[in-house]
CSV table of C-alpha atoms and ligand atoms in Angstrom, one decimal:
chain,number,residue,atom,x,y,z
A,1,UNK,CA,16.4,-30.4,-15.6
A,2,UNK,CA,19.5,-28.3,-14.9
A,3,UNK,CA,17.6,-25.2,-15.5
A,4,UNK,CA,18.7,-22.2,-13.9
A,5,UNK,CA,15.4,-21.6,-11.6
A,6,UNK,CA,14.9,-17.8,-10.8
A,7,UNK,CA,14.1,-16.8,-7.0
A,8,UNK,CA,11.0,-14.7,-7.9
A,9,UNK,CA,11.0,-11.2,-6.4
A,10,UNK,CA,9.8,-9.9,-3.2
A,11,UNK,CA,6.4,-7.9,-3.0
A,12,UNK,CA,6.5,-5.7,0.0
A,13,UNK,CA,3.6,-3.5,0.3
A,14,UNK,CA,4.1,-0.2,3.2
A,15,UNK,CA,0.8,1.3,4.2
A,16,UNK,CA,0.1,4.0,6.5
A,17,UNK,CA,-1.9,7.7,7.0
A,18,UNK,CA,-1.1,10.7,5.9
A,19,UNK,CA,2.3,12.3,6.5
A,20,UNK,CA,3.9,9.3,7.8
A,21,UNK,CA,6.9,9.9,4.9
A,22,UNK,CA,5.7,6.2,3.3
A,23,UNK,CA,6.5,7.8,-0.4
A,24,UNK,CA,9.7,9.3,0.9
A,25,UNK,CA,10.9,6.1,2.9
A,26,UNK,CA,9.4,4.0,-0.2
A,27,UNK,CA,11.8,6.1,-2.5
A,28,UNK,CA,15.1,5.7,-0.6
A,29,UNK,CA,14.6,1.9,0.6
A,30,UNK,CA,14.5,1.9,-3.3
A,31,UNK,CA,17.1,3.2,-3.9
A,32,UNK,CA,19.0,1.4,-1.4
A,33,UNK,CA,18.1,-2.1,-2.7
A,34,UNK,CA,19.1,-1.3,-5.6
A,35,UNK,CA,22.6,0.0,-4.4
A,36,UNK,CA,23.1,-3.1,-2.5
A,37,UNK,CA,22.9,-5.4,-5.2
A,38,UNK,CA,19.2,-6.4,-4.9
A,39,UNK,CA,17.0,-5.3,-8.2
A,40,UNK,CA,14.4,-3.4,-7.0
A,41,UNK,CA,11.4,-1.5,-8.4
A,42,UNK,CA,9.1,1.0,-6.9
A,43,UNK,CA,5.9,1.2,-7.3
A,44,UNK,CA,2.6,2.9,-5.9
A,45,UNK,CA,-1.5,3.2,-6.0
A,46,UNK,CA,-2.9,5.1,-7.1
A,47,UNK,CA,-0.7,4.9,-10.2
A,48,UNK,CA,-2.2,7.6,-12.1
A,49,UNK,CA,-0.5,7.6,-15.3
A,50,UNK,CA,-3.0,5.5,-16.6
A,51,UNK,CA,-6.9,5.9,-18.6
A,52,UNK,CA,-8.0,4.8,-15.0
A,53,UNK,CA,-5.3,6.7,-12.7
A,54,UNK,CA,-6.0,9.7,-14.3
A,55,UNK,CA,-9.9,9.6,-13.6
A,56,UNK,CA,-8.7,8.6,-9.9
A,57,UNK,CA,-6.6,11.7,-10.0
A,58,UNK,CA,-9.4,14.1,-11.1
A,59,UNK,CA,-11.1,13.0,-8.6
A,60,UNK,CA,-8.7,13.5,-5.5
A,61,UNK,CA,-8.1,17.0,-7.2
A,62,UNK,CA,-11.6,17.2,-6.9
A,63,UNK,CA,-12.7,18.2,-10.7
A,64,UNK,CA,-15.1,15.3,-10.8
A,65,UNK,CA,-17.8,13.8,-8.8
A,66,UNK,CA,-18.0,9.7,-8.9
A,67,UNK,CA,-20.2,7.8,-6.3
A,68,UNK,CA,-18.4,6.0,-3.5
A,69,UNK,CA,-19.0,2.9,-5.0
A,70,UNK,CA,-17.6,3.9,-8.4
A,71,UNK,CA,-14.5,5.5,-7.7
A,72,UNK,CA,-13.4,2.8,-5.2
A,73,UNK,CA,-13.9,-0.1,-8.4
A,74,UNK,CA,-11.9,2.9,-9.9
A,75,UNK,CA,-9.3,2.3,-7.3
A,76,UNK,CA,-9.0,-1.4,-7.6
A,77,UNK,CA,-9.5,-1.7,-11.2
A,78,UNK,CA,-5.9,0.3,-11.0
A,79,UNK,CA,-4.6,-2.7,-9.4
A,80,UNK,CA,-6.1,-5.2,-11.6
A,81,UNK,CA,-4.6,-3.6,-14.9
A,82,UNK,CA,-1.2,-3.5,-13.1
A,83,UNK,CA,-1.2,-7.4,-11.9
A,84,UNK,CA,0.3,-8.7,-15.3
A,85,UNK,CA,3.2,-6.1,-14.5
A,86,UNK,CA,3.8,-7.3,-10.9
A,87,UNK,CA,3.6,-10.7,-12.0
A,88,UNK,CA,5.8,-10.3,-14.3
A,89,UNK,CA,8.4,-8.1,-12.4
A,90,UNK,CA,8.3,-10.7,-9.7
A,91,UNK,CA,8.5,-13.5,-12.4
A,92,UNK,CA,11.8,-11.9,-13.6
A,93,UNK,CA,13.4,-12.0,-9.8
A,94,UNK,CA,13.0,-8.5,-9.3
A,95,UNK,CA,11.8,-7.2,-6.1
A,96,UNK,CA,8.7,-4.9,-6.1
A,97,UNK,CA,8.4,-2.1,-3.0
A,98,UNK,CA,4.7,-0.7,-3.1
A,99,UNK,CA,3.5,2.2,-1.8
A,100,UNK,CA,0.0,2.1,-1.0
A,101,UNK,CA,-1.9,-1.3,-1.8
A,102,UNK,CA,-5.3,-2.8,-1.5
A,103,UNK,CA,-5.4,-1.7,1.8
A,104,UNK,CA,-5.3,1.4,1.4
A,105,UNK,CA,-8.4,0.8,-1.1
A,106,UNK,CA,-10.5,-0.6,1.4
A,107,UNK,CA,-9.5,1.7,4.5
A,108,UNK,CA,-10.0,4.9,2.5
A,109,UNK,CA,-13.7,4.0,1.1
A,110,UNK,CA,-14.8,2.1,4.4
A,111,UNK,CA,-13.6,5.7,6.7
A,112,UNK,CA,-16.7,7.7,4.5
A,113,UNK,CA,-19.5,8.5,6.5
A,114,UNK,CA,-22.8,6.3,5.2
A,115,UNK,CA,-20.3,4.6,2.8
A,116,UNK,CA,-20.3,1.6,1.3
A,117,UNK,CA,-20.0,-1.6,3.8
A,118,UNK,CA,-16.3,-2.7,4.9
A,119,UNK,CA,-17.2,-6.4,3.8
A,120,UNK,CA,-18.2,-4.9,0.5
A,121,UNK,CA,-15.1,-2.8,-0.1
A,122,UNK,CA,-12.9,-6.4,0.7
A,123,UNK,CA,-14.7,-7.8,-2.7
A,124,UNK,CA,-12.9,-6.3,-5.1
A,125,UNK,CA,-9.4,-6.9,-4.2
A,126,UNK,CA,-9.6,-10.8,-3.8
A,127,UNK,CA,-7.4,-12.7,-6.2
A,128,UNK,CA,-5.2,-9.7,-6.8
A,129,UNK,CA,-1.3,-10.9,-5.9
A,130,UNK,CA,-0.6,-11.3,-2.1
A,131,UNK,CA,2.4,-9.1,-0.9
A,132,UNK,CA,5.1,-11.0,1.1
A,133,UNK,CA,5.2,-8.5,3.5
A,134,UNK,CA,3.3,-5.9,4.6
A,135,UNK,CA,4.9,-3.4,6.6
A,136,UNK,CA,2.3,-0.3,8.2
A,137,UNK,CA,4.0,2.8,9.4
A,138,UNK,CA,2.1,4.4,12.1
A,139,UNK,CA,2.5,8.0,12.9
A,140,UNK,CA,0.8,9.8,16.1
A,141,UNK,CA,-1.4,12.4,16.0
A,142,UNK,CA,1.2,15.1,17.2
A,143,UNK,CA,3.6,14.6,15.0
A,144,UNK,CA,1.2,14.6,11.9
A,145,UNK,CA,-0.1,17.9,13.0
A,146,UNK,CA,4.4,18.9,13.3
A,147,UNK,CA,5.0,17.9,9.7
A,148,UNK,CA,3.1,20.8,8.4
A,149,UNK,CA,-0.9,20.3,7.5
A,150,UNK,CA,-2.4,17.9,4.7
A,151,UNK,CA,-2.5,18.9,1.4
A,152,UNK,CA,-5.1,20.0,-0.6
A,153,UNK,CA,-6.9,16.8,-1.8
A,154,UNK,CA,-10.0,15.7,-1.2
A,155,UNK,CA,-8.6,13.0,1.5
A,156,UNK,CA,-6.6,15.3,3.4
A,157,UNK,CA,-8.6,16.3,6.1
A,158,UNK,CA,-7.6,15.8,9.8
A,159,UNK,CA,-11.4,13.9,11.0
A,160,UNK,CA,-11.2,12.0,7.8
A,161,UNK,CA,-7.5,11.0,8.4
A,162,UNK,CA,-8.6,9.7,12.1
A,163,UNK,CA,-11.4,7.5,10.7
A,164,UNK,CA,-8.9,5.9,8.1
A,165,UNK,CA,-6.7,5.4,11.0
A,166,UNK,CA,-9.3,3.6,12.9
A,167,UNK,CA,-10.3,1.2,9.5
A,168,UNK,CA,-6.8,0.2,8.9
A,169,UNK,CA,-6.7,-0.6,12.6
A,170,UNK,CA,-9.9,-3.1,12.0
A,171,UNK,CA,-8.0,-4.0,9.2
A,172,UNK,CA,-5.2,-5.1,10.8
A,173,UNK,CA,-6.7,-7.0,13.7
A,174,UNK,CA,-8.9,-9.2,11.3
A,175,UNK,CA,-5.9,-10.3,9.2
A,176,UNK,CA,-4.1,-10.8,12.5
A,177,UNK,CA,-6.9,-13.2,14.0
A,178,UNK,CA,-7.5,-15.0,10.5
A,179,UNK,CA,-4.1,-17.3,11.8
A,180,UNK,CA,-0.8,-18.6,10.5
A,181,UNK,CA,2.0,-18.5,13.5
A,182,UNK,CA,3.1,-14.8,13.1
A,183,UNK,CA,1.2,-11.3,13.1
A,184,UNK,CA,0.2,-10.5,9.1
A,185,UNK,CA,1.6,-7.0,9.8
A,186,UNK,CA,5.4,-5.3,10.8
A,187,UNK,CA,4.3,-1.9,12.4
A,188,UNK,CA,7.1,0.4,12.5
A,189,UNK,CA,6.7,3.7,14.3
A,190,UNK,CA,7.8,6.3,12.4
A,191,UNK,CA,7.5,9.3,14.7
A,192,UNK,CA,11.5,9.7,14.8
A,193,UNK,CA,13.8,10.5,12.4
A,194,UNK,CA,13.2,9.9,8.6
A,195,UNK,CA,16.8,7.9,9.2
A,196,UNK,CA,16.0,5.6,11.8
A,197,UNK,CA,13.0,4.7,10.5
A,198,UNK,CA,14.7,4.2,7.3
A,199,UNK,CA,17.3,1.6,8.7
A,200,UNK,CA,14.3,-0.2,10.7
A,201,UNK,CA,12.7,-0.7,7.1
A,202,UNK,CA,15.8,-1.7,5.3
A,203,UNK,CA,16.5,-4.3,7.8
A,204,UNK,CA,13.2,-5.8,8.1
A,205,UNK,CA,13.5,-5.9,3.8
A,206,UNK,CA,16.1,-7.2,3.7
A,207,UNK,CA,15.5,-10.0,5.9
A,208,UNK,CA,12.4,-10.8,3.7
A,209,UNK,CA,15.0,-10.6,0.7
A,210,UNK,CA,16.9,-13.7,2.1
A,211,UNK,CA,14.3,-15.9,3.3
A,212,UNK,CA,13.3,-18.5,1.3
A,213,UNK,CA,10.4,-18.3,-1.4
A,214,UNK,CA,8.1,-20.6,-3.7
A,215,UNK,CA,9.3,-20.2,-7.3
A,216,UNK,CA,5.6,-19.5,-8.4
A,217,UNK,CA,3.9,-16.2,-8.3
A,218,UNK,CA,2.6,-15.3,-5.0
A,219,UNK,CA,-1.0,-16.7,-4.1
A,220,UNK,CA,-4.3,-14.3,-4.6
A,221,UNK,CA,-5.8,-12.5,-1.6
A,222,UNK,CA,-8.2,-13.8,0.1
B,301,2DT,P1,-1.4,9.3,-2.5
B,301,2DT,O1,-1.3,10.6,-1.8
B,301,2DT,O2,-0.6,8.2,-1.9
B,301,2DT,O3,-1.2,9.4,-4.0
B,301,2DT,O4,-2.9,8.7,-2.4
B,301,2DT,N1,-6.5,5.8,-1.8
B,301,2DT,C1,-5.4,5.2,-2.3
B,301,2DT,C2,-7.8,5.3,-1.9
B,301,2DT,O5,-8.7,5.9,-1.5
B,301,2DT,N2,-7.9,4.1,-2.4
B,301,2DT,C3,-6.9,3.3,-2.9
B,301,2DT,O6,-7.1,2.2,-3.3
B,301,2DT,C4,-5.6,3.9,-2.8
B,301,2DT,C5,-4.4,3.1,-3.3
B,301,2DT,C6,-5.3,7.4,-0.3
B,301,2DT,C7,-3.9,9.5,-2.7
B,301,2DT,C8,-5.1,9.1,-1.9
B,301,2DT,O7,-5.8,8.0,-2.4
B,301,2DT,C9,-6.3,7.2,-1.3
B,301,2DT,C10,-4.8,8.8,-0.5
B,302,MG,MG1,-0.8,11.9,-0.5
């Protein structure tokens, strides 16, 4: 067949705690893409304009109660009714930057106290698309505490923050040790100035961007 044949988009996912500027960076690398000729959408978990976001969002705002459990199938389920759309976006050769993923998910619910069990918090999020590149920007405790306090919602509490920190670290290390030739995660500090980090992620995309990529939709996680 002489069929044009689409390169299907990239799906880069950023995680990272609290006040590391991930929506800020996520924004402008965005915007940048886009500026530079590669089609680019942003998008981001919780997405709350949705039946299920907006439960999610009364509960970070803290109007409703929902038991662990619940409210992180709340936070997956999220995914799951966007995975047509990524699909789809990716499908069409257009690149998808994501703030917060299923990561995210299962370091948030596995940090509560007397929570539910890390292996149990993995289970919902298998079979939902694999991003191409995950990319974790770390931030030290010093200058979290310099960018001005958390905000007001139920998450955003300095002990809390530390134990999230410490899941995504086991997080990392088990996807690390589960193989394949080359660590499962870019870390990029992002301590220094909103800038530097900014051209650290841009390159690192863009990179991704040009390598070569199956035509078909990226595989499920695992
Ligand atoms: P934002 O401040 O980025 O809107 O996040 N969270 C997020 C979870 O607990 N589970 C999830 O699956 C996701 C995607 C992280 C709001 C808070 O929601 C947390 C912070
Ligand atoms: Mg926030």
């Amino acid at each position: 067949s002489i069929a044009m044949t689409t390169k299907r988009g990239l799906f880069v996912v950023l995680e990272g705690m609290d006040r590391a500027g991930k929506s800020s960076q996520c924004r402008r690398l965005v915007d940048h893409l886009n500026s530079i000729g590669h089609r680019t959408e942003l998008m981001r978990f919780p997405e709350r304009d949705s039946a299920i976001g907006s439960l999610i969002g009364q509960y970070l705002g803290r109007k409703i109660e929902l038991d662990d459990h619940a409210v992180h199938l709340l936070f997956s389920a999220n995914r799951w009714e966007f995975r047509p759309h990524i699909l789809d976006t990716l499908a069409s050769g257009v690149n998808i930057v994501c703030d917060r993923y299923a990561y995210s998910g299962i370091a948030f619910t596995a940090a509560k106290a007397d929570g539910p069990d890390f292996h149990w918090c993995c289970q919902p999020e298998v079979g939902l698309p694999a991003p191409d590149l995950k990319i974790f920007l770390s931030v030290s405790p010093e200058a979290q505490a310099s960018r001005g306090g958390f905000g007001a919602e139920r998450y955003e509490v300095a002990d809390f923050q530390r134990r999230v920190g410490e899941a995504y670290a086991r997080l990392m290390r088990l996807e690390d040790q589960a193989g394949g030739s080359c660590p499962a995660w870019l870390t990029i500090n992002a301590d220094g100035a909103f800038e530097e980090v900014q051209q650290q992620l841009a390159k690192a995309v863009v990179a991704a961007i040009d390598c070569p990529r199956s035509a078909g939709p990226p595989a499920g996680l695992r």
